[in-house]
């Protein structure tokens, strides 16, 4: 067989003519081939030199290897005794590196469909892969996901956001709606950390109780503030496991739910008055504004006003803090941002064949999101100082003052 030698001048000319550096017919492929064969030849010579038995070279065998720059025919040296085991490209190995698997996982983590992944890989590497191959590669995330879901957690989290997102999953031949429970927290350093993903048939306070029990079993002994949506029974579920946790109902969820019962022609005026409540500078000012809201709209929308009155203790918890503490806790926007990331990954999927196909995709998205969570949130040191005042003694063992 004639070996294609790497010639720098010809490669430069090929690039000038518009030929790709990597991918199908990549200009670098001959160089990768040469370097790999040279390294394997050196491996064999070293093996022969260290052998105590008579042995010598015995020609070459050829196989197609799929590498990061494209596929090529690799000539593997052999020995007469058959004791040579190449390490760079092992026997029966058909991929030069793990680069291909990393590329598949990277494309998967961006929400690409299997069809799109196949097209990308074919374009980049001139390799045809099946859905089964992609599935086998992405399934390697599952043991990692399980270990992540069972890992030990910190003893205290100053702020935790809890919310759910729903997906269609195939079960017994039909698609059913299931809830993914997402637990996002700020750790003692003020950095975001996703504590877990939990799947259930439906969102409900009873299942949240099992989620919170799992957090406790994994080491979470205290949560200072829990930011939640308006699910009935949610505060009671939290109180069962974490009786000293302060509940902050999400203002944004409350506003959305309120507007469902306000006629469209009145929504603009109603929102202007409602804004005076949740944007007030102090608790006293907020309560005065709520009285005024009731006086103006109470007869027309009694259910809306009643909802604000009933939930007022947990809706108004954030007023005791300065603005820089209020910002992260008065809404569940932080965890909803994670859900937006999930939706980007799953927007092309009408449903999922099973729970694992959904969970491994969401986990890939988590790994991507966590790359950006390297710094504390804004004003974290000031926020932590405020919490040390409002929750005396509970942070003493975890921060240096």
Coordinates of C-alpha atoms in Angstrom, one line a residue, residues 27-340:
X27 CA -5.9 18.6 5.0
X28 CA -4.5 17.4 8.4
X29 CA -5.5 13.8 8.0
X30 CA -2.2 12.6 6.4
X31 CA -0.3 14.2 9.3
X32 CA -2.4 12.5 11.9
X33 CA -1.9 9.2 10.0
X34 CA 1.9 9.7 9.8
X35 CA 2.3 10.6 13.5
X36 CA 0.1 7.8 14.7
X37 CA 1.9 5.2 12.6
X38 CA 5.3 6.5 13.7
X39 CA 4.3 6.4 17.4
X40 CA 3.0 2.8 17.0
X41 CA 6.3 1.8 15.2
X42 CA 8.2 3.2 18.2
X43 CA 5.9 1.2 20.5
X44 CA 6.8 -2.0 18.7
X45 CA 10.5 -1.3 18.7
X46 CA 10.4 -0.7 22.4
X47 CA 8.4 -3.9 22.9
X48 CA 11.0 -5.9 20.9
X49 CA 13.9 -4.4 22.8
X50 CA 12.4 -5.3 26.2
X51 CA 11.4 -8.9 25.1
X52 CA 13.4 -11.7 26.7
X53 CA 12.2 -14.2 23.9
X54 CA 13.3 -14.2 20.3
X55 CA 11.0 -11.9 18.4
X56 CA 11.0 -9.6 15.4
X57 CA 8.8 -7.4 13.2
X58 CA 6.2 -9.2 11.0
X59 CA 4.8 -6.7 8.6
X60 CA 1.6 -4.7 9.1
X61 CA -2.1 -5.0 9.2
X62 CA -4.6 -2.3 8.0
X63 CA -7.8 -1.0 9.4
X64 CA -10.0 2.0 9.0
X65 CA -9.7 4.4 11.9
X66 CA -12.1 7.3 12.6
X67 CA -10.1 10.3 14.0
X68 CA -10.8 13.9 14.8
X69 CA -9.7 15.1 11.4
X70 CA -11.4 12.4 9.4
X71 CA -11.3 8.6 8.6
X72 CA -8.1 7.0 7.2
X73 CA -6.4 3.7 6.7
X74 CA -4.1 3.0 9.5
X75 CA -1.1 0.5 9.1
X76 CA -0.5 -1.2 12.4
X77 CA 2.9 -2.9 12.9
X78 CA 2.9 -6.6 14.0
X79 CA 5.5 -8.9 15.7
X80 CA 6.3 -12.5 14.9
X81 CA 5.4 -13.8 18.4
X82 CA 2.1 -12.0 18.4
X83 CA 2.8 -10.5 21.9
X84 CA 2.7 -6.9 20.8
X85 CA -0.3 -5.0 22.2
X86 CA -0.3 -1.4 20.9
X87 CA -1.4 1.2 23.4
X88 CA -2.0 4.3 21.3
X89 CA -4.6 2.5 19.1
X90 CA -5.5 -0.8 20.7
X91 CA -6.6 -3.9 18.9
X92 CA -10.2 -3.6 17.6
X93 CA -10.2 0.1 18.4
X94 CA -11.7 2.1 15.5
X95 CA -11.8 5.6 16.9
X96 CA -8.5 7.4 17.3
X97 CA -9.5 9.4 20.4
X98 CA -12.5 10.1 22.7
X99 CA -12.9 13.3 20.7
X100 CA -15.9 11.9 18.8
X101 CA -17.8 11.0 21.9
X102 CA -17.1 14.4 23.5
X103 CA -18.4 16.0 20.3
X104 CA -21.6 13.9 20.4
X105 CA -22.2 14.8 24.0
X106 CA -21.5 18.5 23.3
X107 CA -24.0 18.5 20.5
X108 CA -26.5 16.6 22.6
X109 CA -26.1 19.1 25.5
X110 CA -27.1 21.9 23.1
X111 CA -30.4 20.2 22.4
X112 CA -29.6 18.9 18.9
X113 CA -31.7 16.0 17.7
X114 CA -30.1 12.7 16.9
X115 CA -30.7 13.5 13.2
X116 CA -28.8 16.8 13.5
X117 CA -26.0 15.1 15.5
X118 CA -25.6 12.5 12.7
X119 CA -25.4 15.2 10.1
X120 CA -22.8 17.2 12.1
X121 CA -20.6 14.2 12.7
X122 CA -20.8 13.2 9.0
X123 CA -19.8 16.7 8.0
X124 CA -17.0 17.1 10.6
X125 CA -15.5 13.5 10.5
X126 CA -16.9 11.9 7.3
X127 CA -18.3 9.2 9.7
X128 CA -21.7 7.7 9.5
X129 CA -23.2 6.9 12.9
X130 CA -26.5 5.4 13.9
X131 CA -29.1 6.5 16.4
X132 CA -28.1 3.4 18.5
X133 CA -24.5 4.6 18.6
X134 CA -25.6 8.1 19.8
X135 CA -27.9 6.6 22.3
X136 CA -25.1 4.4 23.7
X137 CA -22.8 7.4 24.0
X138 CA -25.4 9.6 25.7
X139 CA -26.4 6.7 28.0
X140 CA -22.9 7.1 29.5
X141 CA -24.3 10.1 31.3
X142 CA -26.8 8.0 33.3
X143 CA -24.4 6.6 35.9
X144 CA -22.9 10.0 36.3
X145 CA -26.4 11.5 36.7
X146 CA -27.2 8.9 39.4
X147 CA -24.1 9.7 41.3
X148 CA -24.8 13.4 41.1
X149 CA -28.4 12.9 42.3
X150 CA -27.1 10.9 45.3
X151 CA -24.1 13.1 46.2
X152 CA -23.7 14.6 49.7
X153 CA -24.8 18.2 50.1
X154 CA -23.7 21.0 52.3
X155 CA -25.2 21.4 55.8
X156 CA -26.8 24.8 55.2
X157 CA -28.0 26.7 52.2
X158 CA -29.0 30.4 52.8
X159 CA -31.4 30.6 49.9
X160 CA -33.2 27.8 48.0
X161 CA -35.7 28.1 45.1
X162 CA -38.1 25.3 44.4
X163 CA -40.2 24.9 41.2
X164 CA -41.5 22.3 38.8
X165 CA -41.6 21.9 35.0
X166 CA -43.7 19.4 33.1
X167 CA -43.0 17.0 30.2
X168 CA -44.7 14.3 28.2
X169 CA -43.2 10.8 28.8
X170 CA -44.3 7.6 27.1
X171 CA -45.7 5.1 29.5
X172 CA -47.6 1.9 28.6
X173 CA -47.9 3.0 25.0
X174 CA -49.2 6.5 25.6
X175 CA -47.7 9.9 26.6
X176 CA -48.5 11.1 30.1
X177 CA -47.5 14.4 31.8
X178 CA -44.9 14.2 34.5
X179 CA -43.4 16.9 36.7
X180 CA -39.6 17.5 37.1
X181 CA -38.9 19.1 40.4
X182 CA -36.0 21.4 40.3
X183 CA -34.1 22.5 43.5
X184 CA -31.7 25.5 42.9
X185 CA -29.8 27.0 45.8
X186 CA -27.2 29.6 46.8
X187 CA -24.5 28.0 48.8
X188 CA -22.6 29.7 51.6
X189 CA -20.3 31.3 49.0
X190 CA -23.2 32.8 47.2
X191 CA -22.8 30.6 44.1
X192 CA -25.7 28.8 42.4
X193 CA -25.9 25.1 42.8
X194 CA -28.5 22.7 41.5
X195 CA -29.2 20.3 44.4
X196 CA -31.3 17.8 42.5
X197 CA -33.8 16.8 39.9
X198 CA -36.8 14.7 40.9
X199 CA -39.5 13.2 38.7
X200 CA -43.1 12.6 39.7
X201 CA -46.5 11.9 38.0
X202 CA -47.7 15.4 39.1
X203 CA -46.7 18.4 41.0
X204 CA -48.0 18.4 44.6
X205 CA -47.2 19.3 48.1
X206 CA -47.1 15.6 49.1
X207 CA -44.3 14.8 46.6
X208 CA -42.4 18.0 47.6
X209 CA -42.3 16.5 51.1
X210 CA -40.4 13.4 49.8
X211 CA -38.1 15.8 47.8
X212 CA -37.3 17.7 51.0
X213 CA -36.8 14.5 52.9
X214 CA -34.2 13.4 50.3
X215 CA -32.3 16.7 50.7
X216 CA -32.3 16.2 54.5
X217 CA -31.0 12.6 54.1
X218 CA -28.2 13.9 51.8
X219 CA -27.0 16.3 54.5
X220 CA -29.0 19.5 54.2
X221 CA -29.8 20.4 57.9
X222 CA -30.9 24.0 57.5
X223 CA -32.3 26.4 54.9
X224 CA -32.7 30.0 55.8
X225 CA -35.1 31.2 53.1
X226 CA -37.2 29.0 50.7
X227 CA -38.6 30.8 47.6
X228 CA -41.7 28.9 46.3
X229 CA -44.6 29.4 43.9
X230 CA -48.2 29.4 45.1
X231 CA -48.8 25.6 45.3
X232 CA -51.2 24.9 48.1
X233 CA -49.6 23.0 51.0
X234 CA -46.1 23.9 49.9
X235 CA -45.2 25.9 53.0
X236 CA -46.5 23.2 55.3
X237 CA -44.4 20.6 53.5
X238 CA -41.3 22.7 54.0
X239 CA -42.1 23.3 57.7
X240 CA -42.4 19.6 58.3
X241 CA -38.7 19.0 57.4
X242 CA -37.3 22.5 58.0
X243 CA -39.5 24.1 60.7
X244 CA -37.2 27.2 61.0
X245 CA -37.1 28.0 57.3
X246 CA -38.6 31.4 56.2
X247 CA -41.1 31.0 53.3
X248 CA -41.2 33.6 50.6
X249 CA -44.0 33.2 48.1
X250 CA -43.0 34.2 44.6
X251 CA -44.5 37.6 43.8
X252 CA -44.4 37.0 40.0
X253 CA -46.4 33.8 40.3
X254 CA -48.9 35.6 42.5
X255 CA -49.3 38.5 40.0
X256 CA -49.7 36.0 37.1
X257 CA -52.4 34.1 39.0
X258 CA -54.2 37.3 39.9
X259 CA -54.3 38.6 36.3
X260 CA -56.2 35.5 35.2
X261 CA -59.2 36.8 37.1
X262 CA -59.0 40.4 36.1
X263 CA -60.8 41.5 32.9
X264 CA -58.4 42.4 30.1
X265 CA -59.8 46.0 29.9
X266 CA -58.9 46.5 33.6
X267 CA -55.6 44.8 33.7
X268 CA -53.4 47.9 33.0
X269 CA -55.1 50.0 35.7
X270 CA -55.1 47.1 38.2
X271 CA -51.4 46.4 37.6
X272 CA -50.5 50.0 38.2
X273 CA -52.3 49.9 41.6
X274 CA -50.8 46.4 42.4
X275 CA -47.3 47.6 41.7
X276 CA -47.6 50.1 44.5
X277 CA -48.1 47.1 46.8
X278 CA -45.1 44.8 45.8
X279 CA -42.7 47.7 44.9
X280 CA -43.3 49.6 48.2
X281 CA -40.3 50.8 50.1
X282 CA -41.5 49.4 53.5
X283 CA -43.9 46.8 54.8
X284 CA -46.2 49.5 56.2
X285 CA -46.3 51.3 52.9
X286 CA -47.1 48.0 51.2
X287 CA -50.0 47.3 53.6
X288 CA -51.5 50.8 53.0
X289 CA -51.3 50.2 49.3
X290 CA -53.0 46.8 49.7
X291 CA -55.8 48.5 51.6
X292 CA -56.2 51.0 48.8
X293 CA -56.1 48.2 46.2
X294 CA -59.0 46.5 48.1
X295 CA -61.0 49.7 48.4
X296 CA -60.8 50.3 44.7
X297 CA -61.0 46.7 43.3
X298 CA -62.4 44.6 46.1
X299 CA -66.0 44.5 45.0
X300 CA -65.1 43.7 41.4
X301 CA -62.4 41.1 42.1
X302 CA -62.9 39.8 45.7
X303 CA -61.1 36.4 45.0
X304 CA -58.0 38.2 43.9
X305 CA -57.9 40.4 47.0
X306 CA -58.7 37.5 49.2
X307 CA -55.7 35.6 47.8
X308 CA -53.3 38.4 48.5
X309 CA -54.7 38.8 52.1
X310 CA -54.5 35.0 52.8
X311 CA -50.9 34.7 51.6
X312 CA -49.7 38.1 52.8
X313 CA -47.5 36.8 55.6
X314 CA -45.4 34.8 53.1
X315 CA -45.8 37.2 50.1
X316 CA -44.5 40.1 52.3
X317 CA -41.6 38.4 54.0
X318 CA -39.0 40.2 51.7
X319 CA -39.9 43.7 53.0
X320 CA -37.8 43.2 56.1
X321 CA -34.6 43.2 54.0
X322 CA -32.8 45.9 52.0
X323 CA -33.1 46.0 48.2
X324 CA -30.0 43.9 47.5
X325 CA -31.5 41.0 49.6
X326 CA -35.0 41.4 48.2
X327 CA -33.9 41.1 44.6
X328 CA -32.9 37.4 44.7
X329 CA -35.7 36.2 47.0
X330 CA -39.0 37.9 46.0
X331 CA -39.3 35.8 42.9
X332 CA -38.4 32.3 41.7
X333 CA -36.9 33.8 38.5
X334 CA -33.5 32.1 39.3
X335 CA -34.9 28.6 39.0
X336 CA -37.2 29.6 36.1
X337 CA -34.0 30.7 34.3
X338 CA -32.8 27.1 34.6
X339 CA -36.2 25.9 33.3
X340 CA -35.8 28.2 30.3

